[in-house]
CSV table of C-alpha atoms in Angstrom, one decimal:
chain,number,residue,atom,x,y,z
A,1,MET,CA,-18.0,-100.4,4.0
A,2,ILE,CA,-16.3,-98.1,1.5
A,3,ARG,CA,-14.2,-100.1,-1.0
A,4,LEU,CA,-11.1,-98.1,-2.0
A,5,LEU,CA,-8.5,-98.4,-4.8
A,6,ILE,CA,-5.3,-96.5,-4.4
A,7,VAL,CA,-3.4,-95.5,-7.6
A,8,ASP,CA,0.0,-93.8,-7.3
A,9,ASP,CA,3.4,-94.5,-8.9
A,10,ASP,CA,5.2,-93.6,-5.7
A,11,ALA,CA,5.4,-96.7,-3.5
A,12,MET,CA,6.0,-94.5,-0.4
A,13,VAL,CA,2.8,-92.5,-1.1
A,14,ARG,CA,0.8,-95.7,-1.5
A,15,ALA,CA,2.3,-97.1,1.8
A,16,GLY,CA,1.5,-93.8,3.6
A,17,LEU,CA,-2.1,-93.9,2.3
A,18,SER,CA,-2.5,-97.5,3.3
A,19,MET,CA,-1.2,-96.8,6.8
A,20,ILE,CA,-3.6,-93.9,7.2
A,21,LEU,CA,-6.7,-95.6,5.8
A,22,GLY,CA,-6.0,-99.2,6.6
A,23,GLY,CA,-7.2,-98.9,10.2
A,24,VAL,CA,-10.4,-97.0,9.4
A,25,ASP,CA,-13.4,-99.1,10.3
A,26,ASP,CA,-15.6,-98.2,7.3
A,27,ILE,CA,-12.9,-98.1,4.6
A,28,GLU,CA,-11.5,-101.3,3.0
A,29,ILE,CA,-8.5,-100.9,0.7
A,30,VAL,CA,-9.3,-103.5,-2.0
A,31,ALA,CA,-6.3,-103.0,-4.2
A,32,GLU,CA,-3.3,-100.7,-5.1
A,33,ALA,CA,-1.9,-99.8,-8.5
A,34,GLY,CA,1.3,-98.1,-9.6
A,35,ASP,CA,0.1,-97.0,-13.0
A,36,GLY,CA,-3.2,-96.0,-14.8
A,37,SER,CA,-2.9,-99.0,-17.1
A,38,GLU,CA,-3.6,-101.3,-14.1
A,39,VAL,CA,-6.8,-99.5,-13.2
A,40,PRO,CA,-9.4,-101.1,-15.5
A,41,PRO,CA,-8.7,-104.8,-14.5
A,42,LEU,CA,-8.5,-103.9,-10.9
A,43,VAL,CA,-11.8,-102.0,-11.0
A,44,ALA,CA,-13.4,-104.8,-12.9
A,45,GLY,CA,-12.1,-107.4,-10.4
A,46,HIS,CA,-12.5,-105.5,-7.1
A,47,ARG,CA,-15.4,-103.1,-7.8
A,48,PRO,CA,-14.2,-100.2,-5.6
A,49,ASP,CA,-16.5,-97.4,-4.6
A,50,VAL,CA,-13.8,-94.8,-4.7
A,51,VAL,CA,-10.5,-94.5,-6.6
A,52,LEU,CA,-7.7,-92.2,-5.2
A,53,MET,CA,-5.9,-91.4,-8.5
A,54,ASP,CA,-2.5,-89.8,-8.9
A,55,ILE,CA,-2.3,-87.4,-11.9
A,56,ARG,CA,1.3,-87.8,-13.0
A,57,MET,CA,2.4,-91.4,-13.7
A,58,PRO,CA,5.0,-92.6,-16.2
A,59,GLY,CA,2.8,-95.0,-18.2
A,60,VAL,CA,-0.9,-94.2,-18.4
A,61,ASP,CA,-1.5,-91.0,-16.4
A,62,GLY,CA,-4.4,-90.5,-14.0
A,63,LEU,CA,-6.3,-88.2,-16.3
A,64,THR,CA,-6.4,-90.7,-19.1
A,65,ALA,CA,-7.4,-93.4,-16.6
A,66,THR,CA,-10.1,-91.2,-15.2
A,67,GLU,CA,-11.6,-90.4,-18.6
A,68,ALA,CA,-11.6,-94.1,-19.4
A,69,LEU,CA,-13.3,-95.1,-16.1
A,70,ARG,CA,-16.0,-92.5,-16.4
A,71,ARG,CA,-17.0,-93.8,-19.8
A,72,THR,CA,-17.8,-97.2,-18.3
A,73,SER,CA,-21.1,-98.3,-16.9
A,74,ALA,CA,-21.5,-97.7,-13.1
A,75,PRO,CA,-18.0,-96.4,-12.7
A,76,PRO,CA,-16.5,-95.7,-9.2
A,77,GLU,CA,-16.1,-92.2,-8.0
A,78,VAL,CA,-12.6,-90.8,-8.7
A,79,VAL,CA,-10.7,-88.4,-6.6
A,80,VAL,CA,-7.5,-87.1,-8.2
A,81,LEU,CA,-4.4,-86.5,-6.1
A,82,THR,CA,-2.2,-83.5,-6.8
A,83,THR,CA,0.5,-81.3,-5.3
A,84,PHE,CA,-1.0,-78.1,-7.0
A,85,HIS,CA,-3.9,-75.9,-6.1
A,86,ALA,CA,-4.3,-74.6,-9.6
A,87,ASP,CA,-3.4,-77.0,-12.4
A,88,ALA,CA,-4.8,-77.3,-15.9
A,89,GLN,CA,-4.6,-81.1,-15.5
A,90,VAL,CA,-6.8,-80.9,-12.4
A,91,LEU,CA,-9.4,-79.0,-14.4
A,92,ARG,CA,-9.3,-81.6,-17.2
A,93,ALA,CA,-9.9,-84.3,-14.5
A,94,LEU,CA,-12.9,-82.5,-13.2
A,95,ARG,CA,-14.3,-82.1,-16.7
A,96,ALA,CA,-13.8,-85.8,-17.2
A,97,GLY,CA,-16.1,-86.5,-14.2
A,98,ALA,CA,-13.8,-86.8,-11.2
A,99,ALA,CA,-15.6,-86.0,-7.9
A,100,GLY,CA,-12.9,-83.6,-6.9
A,101,PHE,CA,-9.3,-83.5,-5.9
A,102,LEU,CA,-7.1,-83.7,-2.8
A,103,LEU,CA,-3.7,-82.2,-2.1
A,104,LYS,CA,-1.2,-84.8,-1.1
A,105,ASP,CA,-0.4,-83.0,2.2
A,106,ILE,CA,-4.0,-83.3,3.4
A,107,ALA,CA,-4.5,-84.1,7.1
A,108,PRO,CA,-5.3,-87.8,7.7
A,109,GLY,CA,-8.7,-86.9,9.3
A,110,ASP,CA,-9.6,-84.7,6.4
A,111,LEU,CA,-8.6,-87.4,4.0
A,112,VAL,CA,-10.9,-89.9,5.7
A,113,GLN,CA,-13.8,-87.5,5.7
A,114,ALA,CA,-13.3,-86.6,2.1
A,115,ILE,CA,-13.4,-90.3,1.1
A,116,ARG,CA,-16.6,-90.7,3.1
A,117,LYS,CA,-18.2,-87.7,1.4
A,118,VAL,CA,-17.3,-88.8,-2.1
A,119,ALA,CA,-18.6,-92.3,-1.4
A,120,ALA,CA,-21.9,-90.7,-0.3
A,121,GLY,CA,-22.1,-88.7,-3.6
A,122,GLU,CA,-20.8,-85.4,-2.3
A,123,PRO,CA,-17.9,-83.9,-4.3
A,124,ILE,CA,-15.0,-82.5,-2.3
A,125,LEU,CA,-14.3,-79.4,-4.3
A,126,SER,CA,-14.5,-76.5,-1.9
A,127,PRO,CA,-15.7,-73.0,-2.9
A,128,ALA,CA,-12.2,-71.6,-2.3
A,129,VAL,CA,-10.6,-74.2,-4.5
A,130,THR,CA,-13.3,-73.6,-7.2
A,131,ARG,CA,-12.5,-69.9,-7.2
A,132,GLN,CA,-8.8,-70.6,-7.4
A,133,LEU,CA,-9.2,-72.9,-10.4
A,134,ILE,CA,-11.4,-70.3,-12.1
A,135,THR,CA,-8.9,-67.6,-11.5
A,136,HIS,CA,-5.7,-69.3,-12.4
A,137,VAL,CA,-6.5,-72.1,-14.9
A,138,SER,CA,-7.2,-71.6,-18.6
A,139,ASP,CA,-7.1,-74.5,-21.1
A,140,GLY,CA,-8.2,-72.7,-24.2
A,141,GLY,CA,-11.4,-72.8,-26.2
A,142,ALA,CA,-13.3,-70.5,-23.8
A,143,GLY,CA,-15.6,-69.0,-26.4
A,144,GLU,CA,-16.8,-72.3,-27.7
A,145,ARG,CA,-17.3,-73.7,-24.2
A,146,THR,CA,-19.2,-70.5,-23.2
A,147,GLU,CA,-21.7,-70.9,-26.1
A,148,ARG,CA,-22.1,-74.6,-25.3
A,149,ALA,CA,-22.6,-74.0,-21.6
A,150,ARG,CA,-25.2,-71.3,-22.1
A,151,LYS,CA,-27.2,-73.5,-24.5
A,152,LEU,CA,-27.2,-76.4,-22.0
A,153,LEU,CA,-28.3,-74.2,-19.1
A,154,ALA,CA,-31.1,-72.8,-21.3
A,155,ARG,CA,-32.6,-76.3,-21.2
A,156,LEU,CA,-33.3,-75.9,-17.5
A,157,SER,CA,-36.4,-74.4,-15.8
A,158,GLU,CA,-35.9,-71.2,-14.0
A,159,ARG,CA,-35.9,-73.0,-10.6
A,160,GLU,CA,-33.4,-75.5,-11.9
A,161,ARG,CA,-31.1,-72.7,-13.1
A,162,GLU,CA,-31.2,-71.1,-9.6
A,163,VAL,CA,-30.2,-74.4,-8.1
A,164,ALA,CA,-27.4,-74.9,-10.7
A,165,LEU,CA,-26.0,-71.4,-10.0
A,166,ALA,CA,-26.0,-72.1,-6.3
A,167,VAL,CA,-24.2,-75.4,-7.0
A,168,GLY,CA,-21.7,-73.4,-9.0
A,169,GLN,CA,-21.0,-71.2,-6.0
A,170,GLY,CA,-20.1,-74.3,-4.0
A,171,ARG,CA,-23.3,-74.3,-1.9
A,172,SER,CA,-24.3,-77.5,-0.1
A,173,ASN,CA,-27.8,-78.9,-0.4
A,174,ALA,CA,-28.7,-77.5,3.0
A,175,GLU,CA,-27.4,-74.1,2.1
A,176,ILE,CA,-29.3,-74.1,-1.2
A,177,ALA,CA,-32.5,-75.1,0.7
A,178,ARG,CA,-32.1,-72.2,3.1
A,179,GLU,CA,-31.3,-69.6,0.4
A,180,LEU,CA,-34.0,-70.7,-2.1
A,181,TYR,CA,-36.7,-71.6,0.6
A,182,MET,CA,-37.1,-75.2,-0.3
A,183,SER,CA,-36.6,-78.5,1.5
A,184,VAL,CA,-33.4,-80.5,1.2
A,185,PRO,CA,-35.1,-83.4,-0.6
A,186,THR,CA,-36.5,-80.9,-3.1
A,187,VAL,CA,-33.0,-79.6,-3.7
A,188,LYS,CA,-31.7,-83.1,-4.2
A,189,ALA,CA,-34.5,-83.8,-6.7
A,190,HIS,CA,-33.6,-80.6,-8.7
A,191,VAL,CA,-29.9,-81.6,-8.7
A,192,SER,CA,-30.8,-85.0,-10.0
A,193,ARG,CA,-32.9,-83.5,-12.8
A,194,ILE,CA,-30.2,-81.1,-13.7
A,195,LEU,CA,-27.6,-83.9,-14.0
A,196,THR,CA,-30.0,-86.0,-16.1
A,197,LYS,CA,-31.1,-83.1,-18.4
A,198,LEU,CA,-27.5,-81.9,-19.0
A,199,ASP,CA,-26.0,-85.4,-19.1
A,200,LEU,CA,-23.4,-84.6,-16.4
A,201,ASN,CA,-21.8,-86.9,-13.9
A,202,ASN,CA,-21.8,-84.9,-10.7
A,203,ARG,CA,-22.0,-81.4,-9.0
A,204,VAL,CA,-18.5,-80.5,-9.9
A,205,GLN,CA,-19.4,-80.6,-13.6
A,206,VAL,CA,-22.4,-78.5,-12.9
A,207,ALA,CA,-20.1,-75.9,-11.2
A,208,LEU,CA,-17.7,-75.9,-14.2
A,209,LEU,CA,-20.6,-75.5,-16.6
A,210,VAL,CA,-21.9,-72.5,-14.7
A,211,TYR,CA,-18.4,-71.0,-14.8
A,212,ASP,CA,-18.1,-71.6,-18.5
A,213,ALA,CA,-21.5,-69.9,-19.1
A,214,ALA,CA,-20.3,-66.9,-17.2
A,215,THR,CA,-17.0,-66.4,-18.9
């Protein structure tokens, strides 16, 4: 059972999400919140596996709440909700450790599948969305990030760098295994070592690091 916390300041959006997800056999909505300030106590009390987090809220916004959550021990996965494909705030959320983002007009079936993927440890940032963010979003400080990213990637072995580059291209474990002629468990082991060596939370952050190193 996937334990889910819904965070959105719009009561109608929360109601819609609850209607869509409430009847799914393997998803349990453990709590709802209308502001980021409500998230810490709800997470502590209900221990959700996944948090669907709105970005724009009048009190504590979803970005601040996401950053705070990801600094805690054993945090839940966070998926930010947005109405924009390319938004500097979305990029900030991904850098903070969110597992990806969904558009609020997502089809119900796709929403359910996305939650399942994130709960299983698979980010939901598609290659197309990654390219769009890279093309349209700039939040300053590119030179400094590029230098830092290249230094971090230099810590990896040659094989690990190949895997990191493939992750940056949005490849799945199965695709990486085929392209680099290794087994899926070996790919998973490489990804785990990359995350540990670079002190990153998930594959999305690996992809962003690869992008920073290339700019």
